[in-house]
Amino acid sequence: MKKTSTRLADGRELIYYDLRDDSVRDAVDRRPLERTVTTSEVRRDPLLGDSVAIASHRQGRTYHPPADECPLCPSQGDRLSEIPDSSYDVVVFENRFPSLAGDSGRCEVVCFTSDHDASFADLTEEQARLVLDAWTDRTSELSHLPSVEQVFCFENRGAEIGVTLGHPHGQIYGYPFTTPRTALMLRSLAAHKDATGGENLFDAVLERELADERVVLEGEHWVAFVPHAAHWPYEVHLYPKKRVPDLLGLDEDARTEFPKVYLELLRRFDRLFGEGETPTPYIAGWHQAPFGQLEEFEGVNRDDFALHLELFTIRRTSGKLKFLAGSESGMNVFINDVPPERAAERLREVAS
């Protein structure tokens, strides 16, 4: 992997990740952009104890542009985009309309390929490995920023999810706090460790899932399963068999096997609902240990956390979506229409 860092016309950082070591990235951003002005602010809810990002400048962000005006395609001639070069393998840049910025964290965009009509599932194993390496590098770099406590690499795919740019891409959020979801995991981890005299909850869950009927796909170094208490109709958790706290902890064997396993999972998701459906909408995200202090979670350290990827779709059956209505949105109590065992069975049925 070759990494080349440059700056866009408004001062934002852009990084090329190339498969070839002889790639030259010296294209200049020729757009007449002014410096980006953000109004991001993080406010804490005193009753729930969580945080909300207030980012009014995002109201003006790019919304469903036609394909020939896509800001994530390479620049061609007089059609200038966020990527100055005429081609790229993988590219990462600071979001022009960030939810978090400055002292409130950082938001980046990850373009998986220059092919506008592709998806992550269309990538080769070599390309998918390059994305993994880019995620890992950004996790490392962002962890050193004073304003970042936790790094979240994720992909929103499909208009049903709310995606406003059709180009295959994901995002990376550098939060200035430990997210509520991760805090819940850490509290459960601490409570289980205390109650069992030191047993790791993630290890116990993984051992149980490996012995159950909900395993979807298993390799030498990775295992994918539908969790016992899945929240979503089709939800898969992907774990390395060797527990590590973040992407930086993966060894070469796990990195080498990851593309094959993950690409197969994504392709199975696209086969879930049969021909004639639009591509399956999904959210995929890496859960990593926070880089900040964990004193509030007594007895727990970073190495107790288990890196894992969660992949789920909001489509519950052909032509029907799972909406988060009163119970889910109002009280955070999920109601799943698809038994996890049936979801796992279906995901095994659509194997290539």
CSV table of C-alpha atoms in Angstrom, one decimal:
chain,number,residue,atom,x,y,z
A,1,MET,CA,0.0,0.0,0.0
A,2,LYS,CA,1.2,3.5,-0.9
A,3,LYS,CA,-0.2,6.4,1.0
A,4,THR,CA,-0.1,10.0,-0.4
A,5,SER,CA,-1.5,12.9,1.6
A,6,THR,CA,-2.5,16.2,0.0
A,7,ARG,CA,-4.8,19.2,0.6
A,8,LEU,CA,-8.0,20.3,-1.2
A,9,ALA,CA,-8.5,23.9,-2.2
A,10,ASP,CA,-10.3,24.7,1.0
A,11,GLY,CA,-7.6,23.2,3.2
A,12,ARG,CA,-9.2,19.9,4.0
A,13,GLU,CA,-6.9,16.8,4.0
A,14,LEU,CA,-7.2,14.2,1.3
A,15,ILE,CA,-5.3,10.9,1.3
A,16,TYR,CA,-4.8,8.5,-1.6
A,17,TYR,CA,-4.3,4.8,-0.8
A,18,ASP,CA,-2.8,3.0,-3.8
A,19,LEU,CA,-2.2,-0.7,-4.6
A,20,ARG,CA,0.9,0.2,-6.7
A,21,ASP,CA,4.0,1.7,-5.1
A,22,ASP,CA,4.8,3.7,-8.2
A,23,SER,CA,1.5,5.6,-8.3
A,24,VAL,CA,2.1,9.4,-8.5
A,25,ARG,CA,-0.6,11.7,-6.9
A,26,ASP,CA,0.2,15.3,-7.7
A,27,ALA,CA,-3.1,16.6,-9.1
A,28,VAL,CA,-4.1,19.9,-7.7
A,29,ASP,CA,-7.7,20.8,-6.7
A,30,ARG,CA,-8.6,23.5,-9.2
A,31,ARG,CA,-12.0,24.4,-7.6
A,32,PRO,CA,-12.4,28.0,-6.3
A,33,LEU,CA,-13.4,26.9,-2.8
A,34,GLU,CA,-13.5,29.1,0.3
A,35,ARG,CA,-12.4,27.7,3.7
A,36,THR,CA,-15.0,25.4,5.1
A,37,VAL,CA,-17.0,26.9,8.0
A,38,THR,CA,-18.7,24.5,10.4
A,39,THR,CA,-21.0,25.0,13.4
A,40,SER,CA,-20.6,21.6,15.0
A,41,GLU,CA,-21.4,21.5,18.7
A,42,VAL,CA,-21.8,18.6,21.1
A,43,ARG,CA,-24.5,18.9,23.7
A,44,ARG,CA,-25.1,16.5,26.6
A,45,ASP,CA,-28.5,15.3,27.6
A,46,PRO,CA,-28.6,15.5,31.4
A,47,LEU,CA,-31.4,12.9,31.7
A,48,LEU,CA,-30.2,10.2,29.3
A,49,GLY,CA,-26.5,11.0,29.8
A,50,ASP,CA,-25.8,10.8,26.1
A,51,SER,CA,-24.5,13.4,23.6
A,52,VAL,CA,-26.1,15.0,20.6
A,53,ALA,CA,-24.1,16.7,17.7
A,54,ILE,CA,-25.8,19.9,16.6
A,55,ALA,CA,-24.6,20.7,13.1
A,56,SER,CA,-26.8,23.2,11.3
A,57,HIS,CA,-24.3,23.7,8.4
A,58,ARG,CA,-25.2,20.2,7.1
A,59,GLN,CA,-28.6,21.4,5.9
A,60,GLY,CA,-26.8,22.6,2.7
A,61,ARG,CA,-24.9,19.4,2.0
A,62,THR,CA,-25.0,17.7,-1.5
A,63,TYR,CA,-28.3,15.8,-2.0
A,64,HIS,CA,-28.8,13.1,-4.7
A,65,PRO,CA,-26.8,14.7,-7.5
A,66,PRO,CA,-27.0,13.2,-11.0
A,67,ALA,CA,-24.3,10.6,-11.7
A,68,ASP,CA,-22.4,13.0,-14.0
A,69,GLU,CA,-22.1,15.5,-11.1
A,70,CYS,CA,-21.1,13.0,-8.4
A,71,PRO,CA,-18.6,14.7,-6.1
A,72,LEU,CA,-16.9,11.3,-5.3
A,73,CYS,CA,-16.0,10.3,-8.8
A,74,PRO,CA,-12.5,11.3,-10.0
A,75,SER,CA,-12.1,14.7,-11.7
A,76,GLN,CA,-12.3,14.5,-15.5
A,77,GLY,CA,-11.5,17.5,-17.7
A,78,ASP,CA,-13.5,20.5,-16.6
A,79,ARG,CA,-15.8,18.4,-14.3
A,80,LEU,CA,-14.1,18.9,-11.0
A,81,SER,CA,-14.9,16.8,-7.9
A,82,GLU,CA,-13.7,16.2,-4.3
A,83,ILE,CA,-11.0,14.0,-5.8
A,84,PRO,CA,-8.5,16.1,-7.9
A,85,ASP,CA,-6.9,13.1,-9.7
A,86,SER,CA,-8.5,11.4,-12.8
A,87,SER,CA,-8.3,7.9,-11.1
A,88,TYR,CA,-7.9,6.4,-7.7
A,89,ASP,CA,-7.9,3.0,-5.8
A,90,VAL,CA,-9.1,4.2,-2.4
A,91,VAL,CA,-9.3,7.7,-1.1
A,92,VAL,CA,-10.1,9.3,2.2
A,93,PHE,CA,-10.8,13.0,2.8
A,94,GLU,CA,-12.2,15.3,5.5
A,95,ASN,CA,-16.0,15.6,5.1
A,96,ARG,CA,-17.0,19.0,3.7
A,97,PHE,CA,-20.2,18.9,5.8
A,98,PRO,CA,-19.0,17.2,9.0
A,99,SER,CA,-21.2,16.2,11.9
A,100,LEU,CA,-18.2,16.6,14.1
A,101,ALA,CA,-15.3,19.0,13.6
A,102,GLY,CA,-12.6,20.8,15.5
A,103,ASP,CA,-12.8,20.3,19.3
A,104,SER,CA,-15.9,18.2,18.7
A,105,GLY,CA,-14.1,15.4,16.7
A,106,ARG,CA,-13.6,14.7,13.1
A,107,CYS,CA,-15.6,13.2,10.1
A,108,GLU,CA,-14.0,11.6,7.0
A,109,VAL,CA,-15.3,10.1,3.8
A,110,VAL,CA,-13.9,6.8,2.4
A,111,CYS,CA,-14.4,6.2,-1.3
A,112,PHE,CA,-14.0,2.4,-1.8
A,113,THR,CA,-13.5,2.6,-5.6
A,114,SER,CA,-13.6,5.1,-8.5
A,115,ASP,CA,-16.3,3.0,-10.2
A,116,HIS,CA,-19.5,4.9,-9.6
A,117,ASP,CA,-21.8,2.0,-10.4
A,118,ALA,CA,-20.0,-0.6,-8.2
A,119,SER,CA,-20.6,-1.6,-4.6
A,120,PHE,CA,-18.4,-2.9,-1.9
A,121,ALA,CA,-19.5,-6.4,-2.8
A,122,ASP,CA,-18.1,-5.9,-6.3
A,123,LEU,CA,-14.6,-5.3,-5.1
A,124,THR,CA,-11.8,-7.8,-5.6
A,125,GLU,CA,-10.2,-9.3,-2.5
A,126,GLU,CA,-7.1,-7.1,-3.2
A,127,GLN,CA,-9.3,-4.0,-3.3
A,128,ALA,CA,-11.2,-5.0,-0.1
A,129,ARG,CA,-7.9,-5.5,1.7
A,130,LEU,CA,-6.8,-2.0,0.7
A,131,VAL,CA,-10.0,-0.6,2.2
A,132,LEU,CA,-9.2,-2.6,5.4
A,133,ASP,CA,-5.7,-1.1,5.4
A,134,ALA,CA,-7.1,2.4,5.0
A,135,TRP,CA,-9.6,1.9,7.8
A,136,THR,CA,-6.7,0.7,10.0
A,137,ASP,CA,-4.4,3.6,9.1
A,138,ARG,CA,-7.2,6.2,9.8
A,139,THR,CA,-8.0,4.5,13.1
A,140,SER,CA,-4.3,4.9,14.1
A,141,GLU,CA,-4.0,8.5,12.8
A,142,LEU,CA,-7.3,9.7,14.4
A,143,SER,CA,-6.5,8.1,17.7
A,144,HIS,CA,-3.7,10.6,18.1
A,145,LEU,CA,-6.0,13.7,17.8
A,146,PRO,CA,-6.8,15.3,21.2
A,147,SER,CA,-10.4,15.7,20.2
A,148,VAL,CA,-10.9,12.0,19.4
A,149,GLU,CA,-11.8,9.3,22.0
A,150,GLN,CA,-13.4,6.7,19.8
A,151,VAL,CA,-13.1,5.8,16.0
A,152,PHE,CA,-16.1,4.4,14.1
A,153,CYS,CA,-15.6,3.2,10.5
A,154,PHE,CA,-18.9,2.5,8.8
A,155,GLU,CA,-20.9,2.2,5.6
A,156,ASN,CA,-24.4,3.3,4.9
A,157,ARG,CA,-25.7,1.6,1.7
A,158,GLY,CA,-28.9,2.3,-0.1
A,159,ALA,CA,-31.5,5.1,-0.5
A,160,GLU,CA,-33.7,3.4,2.1
A,161,ILE,CA,-31.0,3.9,4.7
A,162,GLY,CA,-30.9,7.6,3.8
A,163,VAL,CA,-27.8,7.7,1.6
A,164,THR,CA,-27.6,10.9,-0.4
A,165,LEU,CA,-24.6,10.0,-2.7
A,166,GLY,CA,-24.9,6.8,-4.8
A,167,HIS,CA,-21.1,6.4,-5.2
A,168,PRO,CA,-19.8,3.4,-3.1
A,169,HIS,CA,-18.3,5.0,0.0
A,170,GLY,CA,-18.3,4.9,3.7
A,171,GLN,CA,-17.5,7.3,6.6
A,172,ILE,CA,-15.2,7.5,9.6
A,173,TYR,CA,-16.3,9.3,12.7
A,174,GLY,CA,-13.8,10.3,15.4
A,175,TYR,CA,-16.0,11.0,18.4
A,176,PRO,CA,-14.9,13.2,21.3
A,177,PHE,CA,-16.5,10.8,23.7
A,178,THR,CA,-17.2,7.1,24.2
A,179,THR,CA,-20.5,6.4,22.4
A,180,PRO,CA,-23.5,5.2,24.3
A,181,ARG,CA,-23.6,1.9,22.6
A,182,THR,CA,-20.0,1.2,23.4
A,183,ALA,CA,-20.5,2.4,27.0
A,184,LEU,CA,-23.3,-0.2,27.4
A,185,MET,CA,-21.0,-3.0,26.2
A,186,LEU,CA,-18.3,-1.9,28.6
A,187,ARG,CA,-20.7,-1.8,31.5
A,188,SER,CA,-21.9,-5.3,30.6
A,189,LEU,CA,-18.3,-6.4,30.2
A,190,ALA,CA,-17.4,-5.0,33.7
A,191,ALA,CA,-20.4,-6.6,35.4
A,192,HIS,CA,-19.8,-10.0,33.8
A,193,LYS,CA,-16.1,-9.9,34.7
A,194,ASP,CA,-16.9,-9.1,38.3
A,195,ALA,CA,-19.7,-11.7,38.6
A,196,THR,CA,-17.6,-14.5,37.1
A,197,GLY,CA,-14.3,-13.8,38.8
A,198,GLY,CA,-12.6,-12.5,35.6
A,199,GLU,CA,-14.3,-14.2,32.6
A,200,ASN,CA,-14.4,-12.1,29.5
A,201,LEU,CA,-18.0,-11.6,28.2
A,202,PHE,CA,-17.0,-11.3,24.6
A,203,ASP,CA,-15.2,-14.6,24.8
A,204,ALA,CA,-18.2,-16.2,26.4
A,205,VAL,CA,-20.6,-14.9,23.8
A,206,LEU,CA,-18.3,-16.0,20.9
A,207,GLU,CA,-17.9,-19.5,22.4
A,208,ARG,CA,-21.7,-19.8,22.8
A,209,GLU,CA,-22.3,-18.6,19.2
A,210,LEU,CA,-19.7,-21.0,17.7
A,211,ALA,CA,-21.7,-23.9,19.2
A,212,ASP,CA,-25.1,-22.7,18.0
A,213,GLU,CA,-27.2,-22.9,14.9
A,214,ARG,CA,-26.9,-19.3,14.1
A,215,VAL,CA,-23.4,-19.4,12.6
A,216,VAL,CA,-23.6,-18.1,9.0
A,217,LEU,CA,-20.0,-18.4,7.8
A,218,GLU,CA,-16.8,-19.5,9.5
A,219,GLY,CA,-13.2,-19.3,8.4
A,220,GLU,CA,-9.9,-20.1,10.1
A,221,HIS,CA,-9.6,-16.6,11.6
A,222,TRP,CA,-13.2,-15.1,11.4
A,223,VAL,CA,-16.7,-16.2,12.3
A,224,ALA,CA,-20.0,-14.6,11.3
A,225,PHE,CA,-23.2,-15.3,13.2
A,226,VAL,CA,-26.7,-13.9,13.7
A,227,PRO,CA,-26.8,-13.0,17.4
A,228,HIS,CA,-29.1,-14.7,19.9
A,229,ALA,CA,-31.0,-11.4,20.5
A,230,ALA,CA,-30.7,-9.8,17.0
A,231,HIS,CA,-32.4,-6.4,16.9
A,232,TRP,CA,-32.8,-6.3,13.1
A,233,PRO,CA,-34.5,-8.8,10.7
A,234,TYR,CA,-31.2,-9.8,9.1
A,235,GLU,CA,-28.2,-8.9,11.4
A,236,VAL,CA,-24.8,-10.5,11.3
A,237,HIS,CA,-21.9,-9.9,13.7
A,238,LEU,CA,-18.4,-10.7,12.3
A,239,TYR,CA,-15.6,-11.4,14.9
A,240,PRO,CA,-12.0,-12.3,14.6
A,241,LYS,CA,-11.5,-15.6,16.5
A,242,LYS,CA,-8.5,-14.0,18.3
A,243,ARG,CA,-9.8,-11.2,20.5
A,244,VAL,CA,-8.2,-7.8,19.7
A,245,PRO,CA,-9.5,-4.3,20.8
A,246,ASP,CA,-9.3,-2.6,17.5
A,247,LEU,CA,-8.3,-2.9,13.8
A,248,LEU,CA,-4.7,-2.2,14.7
A,249,GLY,CA,-4.6,-5.4,16.7
A,250,LEU,CA,-5.4,-7.7,13.7
A,251,ASP,CA,-2.5,-10.0,12.7
A,252,GLU,CA,-1.6,-10.6,9.1
A,253,ASP,CA,-3.4,-13.9,8.9
A,254,ALA,CA,-6.7,-12.3,9.9
A,255,ARG,CA,-6.1,-9.4,7.5
A,256,THR,CA,-5.5,-11.8,4.7
A,257,GLU,CA,-8.7,-13.8,5.3
A,258,PHE,CA,-11.0,-10.9,6.0
A,259,PRO,CA,-11.7,-9.8,2.4
A,260,LYS,CA,-12.9,-13.3,1.4
A,261,VAL,CA,-15.2,-13.6,4.4
A,262,TYR,CA,-16.6,-10.1,4.3
A,263,LEU,CA,-17.2,-10.0,0.5
A,264,GLU,CA,-19.1,-13.3,0.8
A,265,LEU,CA,-21.3,-11.9,3.5
A,266,LEU,CA,-22.1,-8.8,1.5
A,267,ARG,CA,-22.9,-10.9,-1.6
A,268,ARG,CA,-25.2,-13.1,0.5
A,269,PHE,CA,-27.0,-10.0,1.7
A,270,ASP,CA,-27.6,-9.0,-1.9
A,271,ARG,CA,-29.2,-12.4,-2.6
A,272,LEU,CA,-31.5,-12.5,0.4
A,273,PHE,CA,-34.6,-11.2,-1.3
A,274,GLY,CA,-34.3,-12.6,-4.8
A,275,GLU,CA,-34.1,-11.0,-8.2
A,276,GLY,CA,-36.1,-8.0,-9.0
A,277,GLU,CA,-35.4,-6.2,-5.7
A,278,THR,CA,-33.1,-3.2,-5.5
A,279,PRO,CA,-29.8,-4.0,-3.9
A,280,THR,CA,-30.2,-4.8,-0.2
A,281,PRO,CA,-29.8,-1.6,1.9
A,282,TYR,CA,-27.6,-2.1,4.9
A,283,ILE,CA,-25.4,-0.5,7.5
A,284,ALA,CA,-22.0,-2.0,8.4
A,285,GLY,CA,-19.8,-0.7,11.1
A,286,TRP,CA,-16.7,-1.6,13.1
A,287,HIS,CA,-17.0,-1.5,16.9
A,288,GLN,CA,-13.6,-0.7,18.4
A,289,ALA,CA,-12.4,0.0,21.9
A,290,PRO,CA,-12.3,3.7,22.9
A,291,PHE,CA,-8.8,5.3,23.1
A,292,GLY,CA,-9.8,7.4,26.1
A,293,GLN,CA,-9.7,6.5,29.8
A,294,LEU,CA,-12.0,3.8,31.0
A,295,GLU,CA,-12.0,4.5,34.8
A,296,GLU,CA,-15.9,4.6,34.9
A,297,PHE,CA,-16.0,1.0,33.8
A,298,GLU,CA,-14.3,-0.5,36.9
A,299,GLY,CA,-12.0,-3.4,36.2
A,300,VAL,CA,-12.1,-3.1,32.4
A,301,ASN,CA,-9.3,-2.1,30.1
A,302,ARG,CA,-9.0,-1.7,26.3
A,303,ASP,CA,-7.7,-5.2,25.8
A,304,ASP,CA,-10.9,-6.6,27.3
A,305,PHE,CA,-13.0,-5.2,24.4
A,306,ALA,CA,-13.5,-7.3,21.3
A,307,LEU,CA,-13.2,-5.7,17.8
A,308,HIS,CA,-16.2,-6.8,15.7
A,309,LEU,CA,-18.2,-5.7,12.7
A,310,GLU,CA,-22.0,-5.5,12.8
A,311,LEU,CA,-23.9,-5.7,9.5
A,312,PHE,CA,-27.6,-5.4,9.2
A,313,THR,CA,-30.4,-4.5,6.8
A,314,ILE,CA,-33.7,-2.6,7.5
A,315,ARG,CA,-35.5,-4.7,4.9
A,316,ARG,CA,-37.5,-7.4,6.7
A,317,THR,CA,-38.9,-9.2,3.6
A,318,SER,CA,-39.3,-8.5,-0.1
A,319,GLY,CA,-40.7,-5.0,-0.6
A,320,LYS,CA,-41.1,-4.2,3.1
A,321,LEU,CA,-38.9,-2.3,5.5
A,322,LYS,CA,-38.4,-2.5,9.2
A,323,PHE,CA,-39.4,0.9,10.6
A,324,LEU,CA,-38.3,2.1,14.0
A,325,ALA,CA,-41.7,3.2,15.4
A,326,GLY,CA,-43.0,3.7,18.9
A,327,SER,CA,-41.3,1.0,20.9
A,328,GLU,CA,-38.0,1.2,19.1
A,329,SER,CA,-37.7,5.0,18.7
A,330,GLY,CA,-39.6,5.9,21.9
A,331,MET,CA,-38.2,3.4,24.4
A,332,ASN,CA,-35.3,1.7,22.6
A,333,VAL,CA,-37.0,-1.7,22.9
A,334,PHE,CA,-36.7,-3.5,19.6
A,335,ILE,CA,-39.2,-5.9,18.2
A,336,ASN,CA,-37.8,-8.3,15.6
A,337,ASP,CA,-40.1,-9.9,13.0
A,338,VAL,CA,-37.6,-12.5,11.8
A,339,PRO,CA,-36.4,-15.2,14.3
A,340,PRO,CA,-32.6,-15.1,14.4
A,341,GLU,CA,-32.4,-18.8,13.7
A,342,ARG,CA,-34.4,-18.4,10.5
A,343,ALA,CA,-32.3,-15.4,9.5
A,344,ALA,CA,-29.1,-17.5,9.9
A,345,GLU,CA,-30.7,-20.4,8.0
A,346,ARG,CA,-31.6,-18.0,5.1
A,347,LEU,CA,-28.1,-16.5,5.0
A,348,ARG,CA,-26.7,-20.0,4.7
A,349,GLU,CA,-29.2,-20.9,1.9
A,350,VAL,CA,-28.0,-18.1,-0.3
A,351,ALA,CA,-24.3,-19.1,-0.2
A,352,SER,CA,-22.6,-18.7,-3.6
